[in-house]
Amino acid sequence: MICALASAVCFGTASVFQAVAARAAEPGTGSGVDPALLLRALRQWRYVVGLALDGLGFVLQILALRSIPIYAVGAALAASLAVTAVVAARMLHVRLSGTEWAAVGVVVAGLAMLGLSSGPEGESTGSTALKWAMLGIAVLILLVGALAGRLPDRSRALVLGLGAGSGFGVVEVSVRLIDTVALPEVLTNPALYALLVGGGTAFLLLTSALQRGSVTTATAGMVIGETIGPALVGVVWLGDRTREGLAWLAILGFAVAVAGALALARFGEPPADTDEKGEQPASPPGRGA
C-alpha cells in the first residue's frame, strides 16, 4: 500500500505541472484529440517534469500491483486528486474551501479503510482470452478517443476523461497479466501491447482534456474509468480478495475514497486565469477557490 500511496503522490504532483504546461502549449487547429499536442507540450519544462514524476509513479504502481489487489491500487491512484488539490493550493496559490479540505480528509479515511481490509492479490495470471480482450479494449479506447472531437463540448470532455481513465485501467490490469518479462516470451503476450496502447492512448486523451473543454468533467470521468472496471476485473477474473470478514469495509473504503476524489475533480485543471508562470493571484478574503 505504501508503493500505491507514493505512486499517487507522484501522479498527483505531475498533474499540476502537466495541466499548466498543456494550457500554455500552442493550441491546434481542430477541436478534437490532437496527437501533435504532446509534442508541443514537451517544449514546456513543466510537462517534462510531470512526465518524469509519471515515470516514477508508474514504477511504484507496478510494485503495488504485484503485492495488493487492483481495487486498492485503483482507489489510491484516484486519490492522487487529493494530492493535486494540496499541491495546487501551494504552487498555484489556489484557496481550498472547507468542503474541499473535508473531501481530502474523506479520501484519506477511505484509503485507511482499504489498507485495513485489503488482502493479498489474487494468484491468477489471467486467461489468454482476457489478455486479448485487454488489447481489444485498448484499441477500442483509441478509436473512440479519435472520434471524440466530433462531439459537443460537454460530451467531448466526458468521453475524453472516461477514455483516459479506461486506458489507465487497461494498464493496471495488463501489469497483472504479464507473468514474465523474459525475452522472447514477453513479446508474445498480448497484455504487453495492451499496456503500451492503453497507456499511450490515456496520456494522449488526458493531455487533450487538460487543454480543451471542461476538464473538471473529464477528470471525474477519468476517476470512474480507472477504478470501477479494473476493480471488477481483479475480483471476478484475477481472484483479488479482502481479509476474512472485511469485505464490507473494503467496499465502503473504496466508495468513500472514490467519492472524495470525485469531489476534488476540478483540480484536474489549473485556474483559468493563471499567468505565464502558472500562478494565480490569491483569492480575496472570504472567497473559496
Short mmCIF file of C-alpha atoms in Angstrom, two decimals:
data_model
loop_
_atom_site.label_atom_id
_atom_site.label_comp_id
_atom_site.label_asym_id
_atom_site.label_seq_id
_atom_site.Cartn_x
_atom_site.Cartn_y
_atom_site.Cartn_z
CA MET A 1 0.00 0.00 0.00
CA ILE A 2 2.95 2.29 0.64
CA CYS A 3 4.01 2.00 -3.02
CA ALA A 4 0.45 2.76 -4.16
CA LEU A 5 0.30 5.89 -1.99
CA ALA A 6 3.76 7.02 -3.14
CA SER A 7 2.61 6.49 -6.73
CA ALA A 8 -0.45 8.66 -6.04
CA VAL A 9 1.82 11.43 -4.72
CA CYS A 10 3.88 11.29 -7.92
CA PHE A 11 0.83 11.28 -10.22
CA GLY A 12 -0.95 13.99 -8.26
CA THR A 13 2.03 16.33 -8.33
CA ALA A 14 2.63 15.59 -12.01
CA SER A 15 -0.94 16.60 -12.83
CA VAL A 16 -0.33 20.15 -11.64
CA PHE A 17 2.81 20.54 -13.78
CA GLN A 18 1.16 18.95 -16.83
CA ALA A 19 -2.04 20.94 -16.54
CA VAL A 20 -0.15 24.24 -16.54
CA ALA A 21 2.04 23.10 -19.45
CA ALA A 22 -0.89 21.83 -21.53
CA ARG A 23 -2.71 25.13 -21.18
CA ALA A 24 0.47 27.04 -22.08
CA ALA A 25 1.08 24.95 -25.23
CA GLU A 26 0.03 26.47 -28.54
CA PRO A 27 -3.49 25.30 -29.45
CA GLY A 28 -4.04 23.16 -32.52
CA THR A 29 -6.36 23.94 -35.39
CA GLY A 30 -9.00 21.32 -34.55
CA SER A 31 -11.34 20.83 -31.62
CA GLY A 32 -10.78 17.13 -31.00
CA VAL A 33 -7.86 14.96 -29.96
CA ASP A 34 -4.61 16.42 -31.32
CA PRO A 35 -1.62 13.99 -31.32
CA ALA A 36 0.76 16.88 -32.05
CA LEU A 37 -0.31 18.45 -28.76
CA LEU A 38 2.03 16.06 -26.93
CA LEU A 39 4.98 17.36 -28.96
CA ARG A 40 4.04 20.98 -28.27
CA ALA A 41 3.57 20.25 -24.58
CA LEU A 42 7.03 18.65 -24.43
CA ARG A 43 8.52 22.10 -25.14
CA GLN A 44 7.29 23.13 -21.68
CA TRP A 45 9.72 22.22 -18.90
CA ARG A 46 6.82 21.68 -16.50
CA TYR A 47 5.43 18.95 -18.75
CA VAL A 48 8.81 17.20 -18.83
CA VAL A 49 8.99 17.32 -15.02
CA GLY A 50 5.48 15.92 -14.93
CA LEU A 51 6.47 13.06 -17.23
CA ALA A 52 9.45 12.23 -15.01
CA LEU A 53 7.15 12.06 -11.99
CA ASP A 54 4.72 9.92 -14.01
CA GLY A 55 7.56 7.54 -14.82
CA LEU A 56 8.48 7.17 -11.16
CA GLY A 57 4.82 6.79 -10.27
CA PHE A 58 4.40 4.06 -12.87
CA VAL A 59 7.28 2.05 -11.41
CA LEU A 60 5.76 2.35 -7.95
CA GLN A 61 2.36 1.40 -9.39
CA ILE A 62 3.80 -1.80 -10.85
CA LEU A 63 5.33 -2.70 -7.48
CA ALA A 64 1.98 -2.07 -5.79
CA LEU A 65 0.05 -4.14 -8.34
CA ARG A 66 2.39 -7.04 -7.68
CA SER A 67 1.53 -7.14 -3.98
CA ILE A 68 -2.01 -5.81 -3.33
CA PRO A 69 -5.38 -6.10 -5.15
CA ILE A 70 -6.21 -3.91 -8.14
CA TYR A 71 -9.14 -2.30 -6.30
CA ALA A 72 -6.81 -0.94 -3.61
CA VAL A 73 -4.29 0.39 -6.14
CA GLY A 74 -7.03 1.96 -8.27
CA ALA A 75 -8.55 3.78 -5.31
CA ALA A 76 -5.11 5.02 -4.25
CA LEU A 77 -4.44 6.35 -7.76
CA ALA A 78 -7.82 8.08 -7.85
CA ALA A 79 -6.83 9.66 -4.55
CA SER A 80 -3.99 11.39 -6.40
CA LEU A 81 -6.55 14.17 -6.94
CA ALA A 82 -6.29 14.90 -3.23
CA VAL A 83 -2.55 15.31 -3.73
CA THR A 84 -3.22 17.52 -6.76
CA ALA A 85 -5.53 19.71 -4.68
CA VAL A 86 -2.95 20.18 -1.93
CA VAL A 87 -0.10 20.82 -4.40
CA ALA A 88 -2.28 23.25 -6.38
CA ALA A 89 -3.02 25.11 -3.17
CA ARG A 90 0.72 25.57 -2.65
CA MET A 91 2.05 26.05 -6.20
CA LEU A 92 -0.86 27.87 -7.85
CA HIS A 93 -2.00 29.75 -4.76
CA VAL A 94 -5.46 28.21 -5.06
CA ARG A 95 -7.51 28.55 -1.91
CA LEU A 96 -9.28 25.36 -0.87
CA SER A 97 -12.66 25.75 0.77
CA GLY A 98 -13.55 23.97 3.98
CA THR A 99 -15.61 21.49 1.98
CA GLU A 100 -12.62 20.67 -0.22
CA TRP A 101 -10.34 20.14 2.76
CA ALA A 102 -13.05 17.85 4.13
CA ALA A 103 -13.00 15.94 0.81
CA VAL A 104 -9.24 15.46 1.20
CA GLY A 105 -9.91 14.04 4.67
CA VAL A 106 -12.60 11.74 3.24
CA VAL A 107 -10.12 10.37 0.69
CA VAL A 108 -7.58 9.67 3.44
CA ALA A 109 -10.24 7.92 5.54
CA GLY A 110 -11.30 5.77 2.58
CA LEU A 111 -7.71 4.73 1.90
CA ALA A 112 -7.22 3.88 5.57
CA MET A 113 -10.23 1.56 5.42
CA LEU A 114 -8.87 -0.06 2.28
CA GLY A 115 -5.48 -0.52 3.86
CA LEU A 116 -7.02 -2.30 6.83
CA SER A 117 -9.26 -4.57 4.75
CA SER A 118 -7.17 -5.43 1.68
CA GLY A 119 -5.99 -9.00 1.38
CA PRO A 120 -3.18 -10.30 -0.83
CA GLU A 121 -3.51 -10.03 -4.60
CA GLY A 122 -5.13 -12.92 -6.45
CA GLU A 123 -2.83 -15.68 -7.65
CA SER A 124 -4.39 -15.93 -11.12
CA THR A 125 -2.35 -14.51 -14.00
CA GLY A 126 -5.40 -14.37 -16.24
CA SER A 127 -6.50 -16.37 -19.24
CA THR A 128 -5.28 -15.88 -22.79
CA ALA A 129 -8.76 -14.66 -23.69
CA LEU A 130 -8.57 -11.93 -21.03
CA LYS A 131 -5.18 -10.78 -22.34
CA TRP A 132 -6.55 -10.46 -25.89
CA ALA A 133 -9.65 -8.75 -24.51
CA MET A 134 -7.47 -6.10 -22.85
CA LEU A 135 -5.70 -5.45 -26.15
CA GLY A 136 -9.04 -5.17 -27.93
CA ILE A 137 -10.33 -2.74 -25.31
CA ALA A 138 -7.17 -0.62 -25.61
CA VAL A 139 -7.62 -0.34 -29.39
CA LEU A 140 -11.32 0.47 -28.94
CA ILE A 141 -10.47 3.27 -26.50
CA LEU A 142 -8.07 4.71 -29.08
CA LEU A 143 -10.74 4.65 -31.79
CA VAL A 144 -13.41 6.19 -29.56
CA GLY A 145 -10.97 8.90 -28.48
CA ALA A 146 -10.19 9.71 -32.12
CA LEU A 147 -13.91 10.30 -32.74
CA ALA A 148 -14.40 12.37 -29.58
CA GLY A 149 -13.56 15.63 -31.34
CA ARG A 150 -16.87 15.49 -33.20
CA LEU A 151 -18.91 15.59 -30.02
CA PRO A 152 -20.27 18.73 -28.31
CA ASP A 153 -18.01 20.32 -25.71
CA ARG A 154 -19.60 18.77 -22.60
CA SER A 155 -19.89 15.29 -24.09
CA ARG A 156 -16.37 15.50 -25.52
CA ALA A 157 -14.85 16.26 -22.12
CA LEU A 158 -16.66 13.34 -20.52
CA VAL A 159 -15.65 10.91 -23.29
CA LEU A 160 -12.02 12.05 -23.18
CA GLY A 161 -11.97 11.63 -19.41
CA LEU A 162 -13.59 8.20 -19.46
CA GLY A 163 -11.26 7.18 -22.28
CA ALA A 164 -8.17 8.33 -20.40
CA GLY A 165 -9.31 6.59 -17.21
CA SER A 166 -10.17 3.40 -19.09
CA GLY A 167 -6.74 3.47 -20.73
CA PHE A 168 -5.07 3.75 -17.35
CA GLY A 169 -7.34 0.94 -16.17
CA VAL A 170 -6.11 -1.27 -19.02
CA VAL A 171 -2.57 -0.57 -17.82
CA GLU A 172 -3.46 -1.63 -14.26
CA VAL A 173 -4.94 -4.93 -15.41
CA SER A 174 -2.24 -5.60 -18.02
CA VAL A 175 0.53 -5.32 -15.42
CA ARG A 176 -1.08 -8.24 -13.60
CA LEU A 177 -1.44 -10.22 -16.84
CA ILE A 178 2.28 -10.08 -17.68
CA ASP A 179 3.62 -13.09 -15.81
CA THR A 180 7.19 -12.85 -17.13
CA VAL A 181 9.42 -10.15 -18.60
CA ALA A 182 11.91 -12.61 -20.06
CA LEU A 183 12.61 -12.48 -23.79
CA PRO A 184 11.20 -13.67 -26.10
CA GLU A 185 8.17 -14.85 -24.07
CA VAL A 186 7.04 -11.36 -23.09
CA LEU A 187 6.91 -10.28 -26.76
CA THR A 188 4.23 -12.88 -27.47
CA ASN A 189 1.99 -11.73 -24.61
CA PRO A 190 -0.95 -9.59 -25.84
CA ALA A 191 -1.06 -7.90 -22.43
CA LEU A 192 2.26 -6.15 -23.19
CA TYR A 193 0.76 -4.47 -26.25
CA ALA A 194 -2.44 -3.71 -24.35
CA LEU A 195 -0.31 -1.91 -21.75
CA LEU A 196 1.54 0.11 -24.41
CA VAL A 197 -1.56 1.04 -26.43
CA GLY A 198 -3.67 1.71 -23.34
CA GLY A 199 -1.03 3.85 -21.64
CA GLY A 200 -0.18 5.86 -24.75
CA THR A 201 -3.85 6.46 -25.53
CA ALA A 202 -4.57 7.51 -21.95
CA PHE A 203 -1.79 10.11 -21.99
CA LEU A 204 -2.98 11.50 -25.33
CA LEU A 205 -6.62 11.77 -24.25
CA LEU A 206 -5.73 13.22 -20.85
CA THR A 207 -3.43 15.86 -22.36
CA SER A 208 -6.19 16.83 -24.82
CA ALA A 209 -8.69 17.01 -21.96
CA LEU A 210 -6.38 19.27 -19.96
CA GLN A 211 -6.35 21.78 -22.80
CA ARG A 212 -9.92 21.68 -24.12
CA GLY A 213 -13.42 21.59 -22.71
CA SER A 214 -14.50 21.08 -19.13
CA VAL A 215 -11.53 19.35 -17.55
CA THR A 216 -13.45 19.04 -14.29
CA THR A 217 -15.92 16.80 -16.11
CA ALA A 218 -13.07 14.96 -17.84
CA THR A 219 -11.23 14.35 -14.57
CA ALA A 220 -14.35 12.97 -12.92
CA GLY A 221 -14.77 10.63 -15.88
CA MET A 222 -11.13 9.59 -15.57
CA VAL A 223 -11.56 8.67 -11.90
CA ILE A 224 -14.55 6.47 -12.74
CA GLY A 225 -12.80 4.86 -15.71
CA GLU A 226 -9.61 3.94 -13.85
CA THR A 227 -11.24 2.50 -10.72
CA ILE A 228 -14.51 0.63 -11.22
CA GLY A 229 -13.73 -1.51 -14.28
CA PRO A 230 -10.24 -2.66 -13.20
CA ALA A 231 -11.51 -3.43 -9.68
CA LEU A 232 -14.22 -5.70 -11.09
CA VAL A 233 -11.72 -7.48 -13.34
CA GLY A 234 -9.43 -8.05 -10.38
CA VAL A 235 -12.18 -9.53 -8.21
CA VAL A 236 -14.04 -11.55 -10.86
CA TRP A 237 -11.19 -12.83 -13.08
CA LEU A 238 -7.94 -12.48 -11.12
CA GLY A 239 -9.01 -13.66 -7.68
CA ASP A 240 -8.47 -10.47 -5.67
CA ARG A 241 -9.97 -10.79 -2.19
CA THR A 242 -10.22 -8.93 1.10
CA ARG A 243 -9.19 -10.01 4.58
CA GLU A 244 -11.56 -12.54 6.13
CA GLY A 245 -14.81 -10.87 7.17
CA LEU A 246 -13.76 -7.37 5.99
CA ALA A 247 -15.28 -7.28 2.51
CA TRP A 248 -17.80 -4.69 3.73
CA LEU A 249 -15.00 -2.42 4.94
CA ALA A 250 -13.18 -2.72 1.61
CA ILE A 251 -16.33 -1.83 -0.35
CA LEU A 252 -17.03 1.12 1.96
CA GLY A 253 -13.43 2.34 1.81
CA PHE A 254 -13.37 2.07 -1.99
CA ALA A 255 -16.63 4.01 -2.32
CA VAL A 256 -15.53 6.69 0.17
CA ALA A 257 -12.12 7.20 -1.48
CA VAL A 258 -13.58 7.47 -4.99
CA ALA A 259 -16.38 9.79 -3.81
CA GLY A 260 -13.83 12.07 -2.16
CA ALA A 261 -11.74 12.08 -5.34
CA LEU A 262 -14.77 13.00 -7.44
CA ALA A 263 -15.46 15.91 -5.10
CA LEU A 264 -11.95 17.18 -5.94
CA ALA A 265 -12.29 16.67 -9.69
CA ARG A 266 -11.84 20.35 -10.50
CA PHE A 267 -8.17 20.04 -9.57
CA GLY A 268 -7.59 18.19 -12.83
CA GLU A 269 -7.08 21.62 -14.38
CA PRO A 270 -5.36 24.84 -13.35
CA PRO A 271 -7.40 28.00 -12.75
CA ALA A 272 -8.36 29.77 -15.97
CA ASP A 273 -6.60 32.98 -15.06
CA THR A 274 -3.14 31.56 -14.32
CA ASP A 275 -0.29 33.72 -15.58
CA GLU A 276 2.65 32.68 -17.73
CA LYS A 277 4.41 31.30 -14.64
CA GLY A 278 1.48 29.04 -13.88
CA GLU A 279 0.48 31.10 -10.85
CA GLN A 280 -2.80 32.66 -9.83
CA PRO A 281 -3.25 35.61 -7.53
CA ALA A 282 -4.64 34.61 -4.17
CA SER A 283 -8.41 34.81 -3.87
CA PRO A 284 -9.84 37.77 -1.99
CA PRO A 285 -10.51 37.08 1.70
CA GLY A 286 -13.70 35.19 2.30
CA ARG A 287 -13.91 33.69 -1.19
CA GLY A 288 -13.34 29.96 -1.69
CA ALA A 289 -11.40 28.69 -4.72
#
